[in-house]
Amino acid sequence: MGFYNSNFGIIMLDRIDNVWLQSFFSVYEKHSFAKASEHLAIPSSNVSRHIQQLESILGEKLFYRTTRKVTPTLMGERLFQEIREPLYNLNQSLQRLSEAPTSLKGSIRLSSPDIPIIGEVLADFLTTYTDIKLYCEHSTAIENAILNDPDIIISFERGALDDRDWVSKPLCQWETAILASKECINRYGLPENLTELESMPCISSYKSFGGTPWIFTMPESNEFKTLSPKSRIKVDGGFTAKAFAQRGLGFVALPTSFCSDEIAQGELQQVSVDYDLSPLTIFIHYRAINFHSHLSKLLVNFITTKMSYSS
């Protein structure tokens, strides 16, 4: 399959990613890279890269870019007019097929941290849709999850997200704090600022958050500051990190709601420094939904609805 370009011959569709076409359509219709980015819920740098990759394959520019507006070139206009109807018809056909009763049978591959709130939502989904198979692996590092090519990824993030060709939406957010046991504070002291904290024993992550969970919000600029404290212990599991902190092995960064009982009983104490830890946000990531399976869309919508109720 392909479409013919009189100047450049046959361009094979297997050289063009559907995501590039979706970015092209969004920029064309919105007349803006920024608005296309907002519509697709992906970074604007991704949209620009998709257009550049498409232009590289076609061998011509697709848009004129000015400070006020983005307009299609002759090639951009021609591409839109020639593939708009075929892609629309294909998408409608796939949508009808995917929404047929038989489409509720199949499998979904999910990568997610192993936490109770997500397990409960997935149990509700499988109870509702009894013919759907779920294959769920547990990963706390999104980079590792992507390597296994799941349909959907759920991840914990703190600070700004890296650019990826996935749609990323926040599900809920938890306030986090620096916590330590009385034994730890008596032994090492109570830090008052980031400089003092950096010199003290801290429990860090191994692979999640890129190995650096100590990300603080700079209120004067809304930017983020990353701290690299002394970390003899690196662990990705929140339950394990909390247990280590209770034993006085170091300071830890955890959601306060996750440690409410320990804080109330005096087993862990909140520590305040000159900057606040960035909140812990649970994100759901999936590929462009218009070119993805109906089952994945069904699960994404189910998780998003349920998690928004519980946050």
Tab-separated table of C-alpha atoms in Angstrom:
chain	number	residue	atom	x	y	z
A	1	MET	CA	0.000	0.000	0.000
A	2	GLY	CA	1.081	3.583	-0.532
A	3	PHE	CA	0.173	6.898	-2.059
A	4	TYR	CA	1.821	8.386	-5.103
A	5	ASN	CA	3.893	11.535	-5.065
A	6	SER	CA	4.810	12.539	-8.631
A	7	ASN	CA	8.070	14.069	-7.449
A	8	PHE	CA	9.214	11.351	-5.090
A	9	GLY	CA	7.543	8.120	-6.237
A	10	ILE	CA	5.857	5.587	-3.989
A	11	ILE	CA	5.973	6.330	-0.254
A	12	MET	CA	5.305	3.114	1.660
A	13	LEU	CA	2.920	3.391	4.581
A	14	ASP	CA	5.091	1.117	6.679
A	15	ARG	CA	7.605	3.975	6.829
A	16	ILE	CA	5.058	6.371	8.324
A	17	ASP	CA	3.849	6.152	11.922
A	18	ASN	CA	0.146	6.778	12.494
A	19	VAL	CA	1.093	9.068	15.358
A	20	TRP	CA	2.858	11.374	12.871
A	21	LEU	CA	-0.347	11.606	10.830
A	22	GLN	CA	-2.386	12.381	13.915
A	23	SER	CA	-0.016	15.213	14.813
A	24	PHE	CA	-0.199	16.447	11.200
A	25	PHE	CA	-4.012	16.489	11.259
A	26	SER	CA	-4.097	18.292	14.598
A	27	VAL	CA	-1.638	21.004	13.503
A	28	TYR	CA	-3.567	21.428	10.227
A	29	GLU	CA	-6.933	21.795	11.977
A	30	LYS	CA	-5.721	23.884	14.930
A	31	HIS	CA	-3.315	26.083	12.895
A	32	SER	CA	-0.954	25.813	15.846
A	33	PHE	CA	1.661	23.426	17.197
A	34	ALA	CA	0.849	24.501	20.772
A	35	LYS	CA	-2.903	23.882	20.353
A	36	ALA	CA	-2.214	20.555	18.661
A	37	SER	CA	-0.015	19.600	21.608
A	38	GLU	CA	-2.771	20.521	24.049
A	39	HIS	CA	-5.390	18.615	22.031
A	40	LEU	CA	-3.262	15.466	21.810
A	41	ALA	CA	-2.004	15.772	25.418
A	42	ILE	CA	1.601	15.287	24.364
A	43	PRO	CA	4.561	17.728	24.582
A	44	SER	CA	4.845	20.268	21.751
A	45	SER	CA	8.372	18.984	21.090
A	46	ASN	CA	6.839	15.616	20.189
A	47	VAL	CA	4.433	17.242	17.738
A	48	SER	CA	7.303	19.126	16.089
A	49	ARG	CA	9.352	15.953	15.844
A	50	HIS	CA	6.437	14.050	14.251
A	51	ILE	CA	6.020	16.737	11.589
A	52	GLN	CA	9.778	16.781	10.913
A	53	GLN	CA	9.811	12.986	10.517
A	54	LEU	CA	6.852	13.131	8.126
A	55	GLU	CA	8.506	15.934	6.139
A	56	SER	CA	11.697	13.887	5.965
A	57	ILE	CA	9.836	10.929	4.416
A	58	LEU	CA	7.901	13.112	1.960
A	59	GLY	CA	10.883	15.279	1.129
A	60	GLU	CA	8.982	18.579	1.400
A	61	LYS	CA	7.842	20.992	4.091
A	62	LEU	CA	4.240	20.654	5.213
A	63	PHE	CA	3.711	23.943	7.056
A	64	TYR	CA	4.761	27.573	6.962
A	65	ARG	CA	5.392	28.743	10.526
A	66	THR	CA	5.108	32.360	11.632
A	67	THR	CA	4.816	33.939	15.067
A	68	ARG	CA	1.066	34.319	14.600
A	69	LYS	CA	-0.139	31.309	12.634
A	70	VAL	CA	0.754	27.995	11.064
A	71	THR	CA	-0.482	27.451	7.511
A	72	PRO	CA	-0.086	24.406	5.246
A	73	THR	CA	2.239	24.443	2.277
A	74	LEU	CA	1.025	23.145	-1.079
A	75	MET	CA	2.294	19.694	-0.102
A	76	GLY	CA	0.621	19.976	3.317
A	77	GLU	CA	-2.712	20.920	1.741
A	78	ARG	CA	-2.425	18.129	-0.810
A	79	LEU	CA	-1.562	15.541	1.848
A	80	PHE	CA	-4.537	16.561	3.978
A	81	GLN	CA	-7.015	16.487	1.085
A	82	GLU	CA	-5.799	13.166	-0.308
A	83	ILE	CA	-5.703	11.131	2.901
A	84	ARG	CA	-8.470	12.792	4.960
A	85	GLU	CA	-11.370	10.773	3.573
A	86	PRO	CA	-9.582	7.383	3.380
A	87	LEU	CA	-8.336	7.700	6.960
A	88	TYR	CA	-11.723	8.882	8.199
A	89	ASN	CA	-13.458	5.933	6.547
A	90	LEU	CA	-10.874	3.505	7.889
A	91	ASN	CA	-11.213	4.915	11.395
A	92	GLN	CA	-15.029	4.685	11.237
A	93	SER	CA	-14.845	1.074	10.056
A	94	LEU	CA	-12.436	0.140	12.831
A	95	GLN	CA	-14.619	1.941	15.357
A	96	ARG	CA	-17.731	0.001	14.266
A	97	LEU	CA	-15.846	-3.275	14.437
A	98	SER	CA	-14.321	-2.495	17.824
A	99	GLU	CA	-17.679	-1.531	19.343
A	100	ALA	CA	-19.378	-4.758	18.254
A	101	PRO	CA	-20.324	-7.124	21.124
A	102	THR	CA	-17.537	-9.541	20.191
A	103	SER	CA	-14.969	-6.763	20.726
A	104	LEU	CA	-15.442	-7.042	24.478
A	105	LYS	CA	-13.494	-10.277	24.281
A	106	GLY	CA	-9.749	-10.008	24.154
A	107	SER	CA	-6.708	-9.147	26.199
A	108	ILE	CA	-5.040	-6.018	27.571
A	109	ARG	CA	-1.430	-5.687	28.707
A	110	LEU	CA	-0.906	-3.279	31.592
A	111	SER	CA	2.130	-2.144	33.562
A	112	SER	CA	1.455	-0.621	36.971
A	113	PRO	CA	2.914	-0.198	40.459
A	114	ASP	CA	1.551	-2.771	42.907
A	115	ILE	CA	-0.628	-0.607	45.163
A	116	PRO	CA	-4.067	-1.365	46.673
A	117	ILE	CA	-6.021	1.460	45.013
A	118	ILE	CA	-5.054	0.299	41.510
A	119	GLY	CA	-5.685	-3.342	42.362
A	120	GLU	CA	-9.204	-2.487	43.527
A	121	VAL	CA	-9.991	-0.569	40.334
A	122	LEU	CA	-8.695	-3.412	38.140
A	123	ALA	CA	-10.748	-5.929	40.144
A	124	ASP	CA	-13.868	-3.806	39.521
A	125	PHE	CA	-13.078	-3.724	35.800
A	126	LEU	CA	-12.625	-7.489	35.504
A	127	THR	CA	-15.811	-8.073	37.503
A	128	THR	CA	-17.705	-5.842	35.064
A	129	TYR	CA	-16.141	-7.232	31.875
A	130	THR	CA	-15.875	-10.946	32.471
A	131	ASP	CA	-14.645	-11.916	28.973
A	132	ILE	CA	-11.613	-9.631	28.983
A	133	LYS	CA	-8.192	-11.039	29.855
A	134	LEU	CA	-5.770	-8.822	31.756
A	135	TYR	CA	-2.010	-9.335	31.817
A	136	CYS	CA	-0.579	-7.048	34.473
A	137	GLU	CA	3.096	-6.651	35.255
A	138	HIS	CA	4.330	-4.546	38.150
A	139	SER	CA	6.906	-1.895	37.425
A	140	THR	CA	7.804	1.314	39.224
A	141	ALA	CA	10.013	2.676	36.432
A	142	ILE	CA	8.269	3.859	33.271
A	143	GLU	CA	11.415	3.355	31.180
A	144	ASN	CA	11.407	-0.367	32.028
A	145	ALA	CA	7.664	-0.622	31.424
A	146	ILE	CA	7.929	0.866	27.916
A	147	LEU	CA	10.516	-1.747	26.934
A	148	ASN	CA	7.893	-4.469	27.434
A	149	ASP	CA	5.491	-2.631	25.072
A	150	PRO	CA	2.290	-2.725	27.168
A	151	ASP	CA	-0.998	-1.238	25.984
A	152	ILE	CA	-1.307	0.980	29.076
A	153	ILE	CA	1.161	2.176	31.720
A	154	ILE	CA	0.386	3.571	35.156
A	155	SER	CA	3.277	5.286	36.908
A	156	PHE	CA	4.207	7.473	39.863
A	157	GLU	CA	5.843	10.739	38.849
A	158	ARG	CA	7.244	13.710	40.733
A	159	GLY	CA	8.192	16.892	38.916
A	160	ALA	CA	8.080	17.355	35.136
A	161	LEU	CA	7.461	14.468	32.734
A	162	ASP	CA	10.012	13.552	30.080
A	163	ASP	CA	8.920	13.801	26.442
A	164	ARG	CA	7.458	10.553	25.129
A	165	ASP	CA	5.226	9.548	22.233
A	166	TRP	CA	2.488	8.554	24.667
A	167	VAL	CA	-0.575	10.430	25.863
A	168	SER	CA	-0.054	11.082	29.589
A	169	LYS	CA	-2.884	12.136	31.891
A	170	PRO	CA	-2.848	12.600	35.683
A	171	LEU	CA	-5.213	10.351	37.645
A	172	CYS	CA	-4.744	11.725	41.150
A	173	GLN	CA	-2.183	13.531	43.252
A	174	TRP	CA	-0.885	12.900	46.783
A	175	GLU	CA	0.837	15.418	48.994
A	176	THR	CA	4.240	14.137	50.113
A	177	ALA	CA	6.561	14.946	52.975
A	178	ILE	CA	9.988	14.182	54.361
A	179	LEU	CA	9.558	11.648	57.167
A	180	ALA	CA	11.904	10.170	59.750
A	181	SER	CA	11.740	8.267	63.018
A	182	LYS	CA	12.679	9.863	66.352
A	183	GLU	CA	15.684	7.550	66.476
A	184	CYS	CA	16.912	8.846	63.111
A	185	ILE	CA	16.411	12.480	64.106
A	186	ASN	CA	18.151	11.978	67.460
A	187	ARG	CA	21.093	10.322	65.746
A	188	TYR	CA	21.579	12.609	62.758
A	189	GLY	CA	19.812	15.837	63.728
A	190	LEU	CA	16.899	17.746	62.220
A	191	PRO	CA	17.734	19.334	58.838
A	192	GLU	CA	16.446	22.846	58.264
A	193	ASN	CA	17.312	23.216	54.582
A	194	LEU	CA	18.171	21.201	51.487
A	195	THR	CA	21.911	21.584	52.009
A	196	GLU	CA	21.717	19.967	55.452
A	197	LEU	CA	19.348	17.243	54.202
A	198	GLU	CA	21.704	16.358	51.345
A	199	SER	CA	24.445	15.435	53.805
A	200	MET	CA	22.223	13.090	55.827
A	201	PRO	CA	21.341	9.428	55.207
A	202	CYS	CA	18.269	9.238	53.000
A	203	ILE	CA	16.310	6.337	51.559
A	204	SER	CA	16.105	6.887	47.786
A	205	SER	CA	14.520	5.031	44.889
A	206	TYR	CA	16.398	2.498	42.781
A	207	LYS	CA	14.778	2.904	39.346
A	208	SER	CA	11.533	4.812	39.860
A	209	PHE	CA	11.721	8.603	39.464
A	210	GLY	CA	14.952	7.979	37.595
A	211	GLY	CA	16.490	6.979	40.915
A	212	THR	CA	15.886	10.454	42.345
A	213	PRO	CA	12.667	10.874	44.347
A	214	TRP	CA	13.974	14.025	46.053
A	215	ILE	CA	12.361	16.607	43.776
A	216	PHE	CA	11.330	19.927	45.326
A	217	THR	CA	9.122	22.711	43.979
A	218	MET	CA	10.679	26.150	43.646
A	219	PRO	CA	7.711	28.440	44.470
A	220	GLU	CA	9.263	31.566	43.015
A	221	SER	CA	9.597	30.020	39.542
A	222	ASN	CA	7.365	26.903	39.548
A	223	GLU	CA	10.438	24.965	38.493
A	224	PHE	CA	11.910	21.904	40.170
A	225	LYS	CA	15.083	21.304	42.147
A	226	THR	CA	16.516	17.808	42.370
A	227	LEU	CA	18.495	16.752	45.407
A	228	SER	CA	21.059	13.952	45.466
A	229	PRO	CA	21.458	13.046	49.145
A	230	LYS	CA	23.576	10.272	50.624
A	231	SER	CA	21.695	7.054	49.880
A	232	ARG	CA	23.073	3.785	51.165
A	233	ILE	CA	19.597	2.307	50.630
A	234	LYS	CA	17.743	2.488	47.308
A	235	VAL	CA	14.345	0.822	47.066
A	236	ASP	CA	11.359	1.238	44.755
A	237	GLY	CA	8.657	-0.144	47.070
A	238	GLY	CA	6.829	2.330	49.296
A	239	PHE	CA	6.006	-0.294	51.936
A	240	THR	CA	9.653	-1.309	52.190
A	241	ALA	CA	10.877	2.288	52.277
A	242	LYS	CA	8.454	3.064	55.093
A	243	ALA	CA	9.616	0.033	57.085
A	244	PHE	CA	13.246	1.132	56.714
A	245	ALA	CA	12.375	4.647	57.890
A	246	GLN	CA	10.531	3.281	60.932
A	247	ARG	CA	13.711	1.436	61.910
A	248	GLY	CA	15.682	4.673	61.855
A	249	LEU	CA	17.697	3.868	58.716
A	250	GLY	CA	17.228	7.284	57.129
A	251	PHE	CA	14.954	10.069	55.963
A	252	VAL	CA	12.321	9.149	53.382
A	253	ALA	CA	9.976	10.939	50.942
A	254	LEU	CA	6.482	9.414	51.031
A	255	PRO	CA	2.836	10.490	50.661
A	256	THR	CA	1.479	11.628	54.046
A	257	SER	CA	-1.774	9.701	53.497
A	258	PHE	CA	0.301	6.556	53.062
A	259	CYS	CA	1.833	7.023	56.524
A	260	SER	CA	-1.050	8.616	58.471
A	261	ASP	CA	-1.168	5.882	61.144
A	262	GLU	CA	2.592	5.957	61.716
A	263	ILE	CA	2.538	9.764	61.974
A	264	ALA	CA	-0.399	9.710	64.406
A	265	GLN	CA	1.328	7.091	66.581
A	266	GLY	CA	4.620	9.011	66.601
A	267	GLU	CA	6.548	6.322	64.737
A	268	LEU	CA	7.358	8.781	61.973
A	269	GLN	CA	7.702	12.554	62.168
A	270	GLN	CA	7.289	15.097	59.373
A	271	VAL	CA	10.403	17.142	58.665
A	272	SER	CA	10.173	20.649	57.188
A	273	VAL	CA	12.967	22.254	55.192
A	274	ASP	CA	13.166	25.445	53.135
A	275	TYR	CA	11.378	23.891	50.104
A	276	ASP	CA	8.393	21.551	49.795
A	277	LEU	CA	8.578	18.174	48.119
A	278	SER	CA	6.702	18.070	44.826
A	279	PRO	CA	3.431	16.117	45.062
A	280	LEU	CA	3.355	12.497	43.959
A	281	THR	CA	1.168	12.218	40.859
A	282	ILE	CA	-0.251	8.990	39.466
A	283	PHE	CA	-0.292	9.146	35.648
A	284	ILE	CA	-1.889	6.886	33.090
A	285	HIS	CA	-0.059	6.635	29.763
A	286	TYR	CA	-1.363	5.218	26.498
A	287	ARG	CA	-0.684	5.543	22.812
A	288	ALA	CA	-2.831	7.679	20.503
A	289	ILE	CA	-6.321	6.391	21.247
A	290	ASN	CA	-7.719	6.954	17.705
A	291	PHE	CA	-5.322	4.325	16.384
A	292	HIS	CA	-5.538	2.015	19.383
A	293	SER	CA	-7.793	-0.836	20.413
A	294	HIS	CA	-11.265	-0.324	21.838
A	295	LEU	CA	-10.417	-2.506	24.847
A	296	SER	CA	-7.536	-0.248	25.846
A	297	LYS	CA	-9.761	2.819	25.511
A	298	LEU	CA	-12.389	1.074	27.630
A	299	LEU	CA	-9.905	0.348	30.427
A	300	VAL	CA	-8.362	3.836	30.283
A	301	ASN	CA	-11.791	5.459	30.666
A	302	PHE	CA	-12.733	3.040	33.461
A	303	ILE	CA	-9.537	3.711	35.447
A	304	THR	CA	-9.747	7.472	34.877
A	305	THR	CA	-13.350	7.601	36.143
A	306	LYS	CA	-12.737	5.410	39.175
A	307	MET	CA	-9.494	7.093	40.212
A	308	SER	CA	-11.004	10.569	39.892
A	309	TYR	CA	-13.706	9.517	42.368
A	310	SER	CA	-11.158	8.198	44.861
A	311	SER	CA	-8.638	11.057	44.709
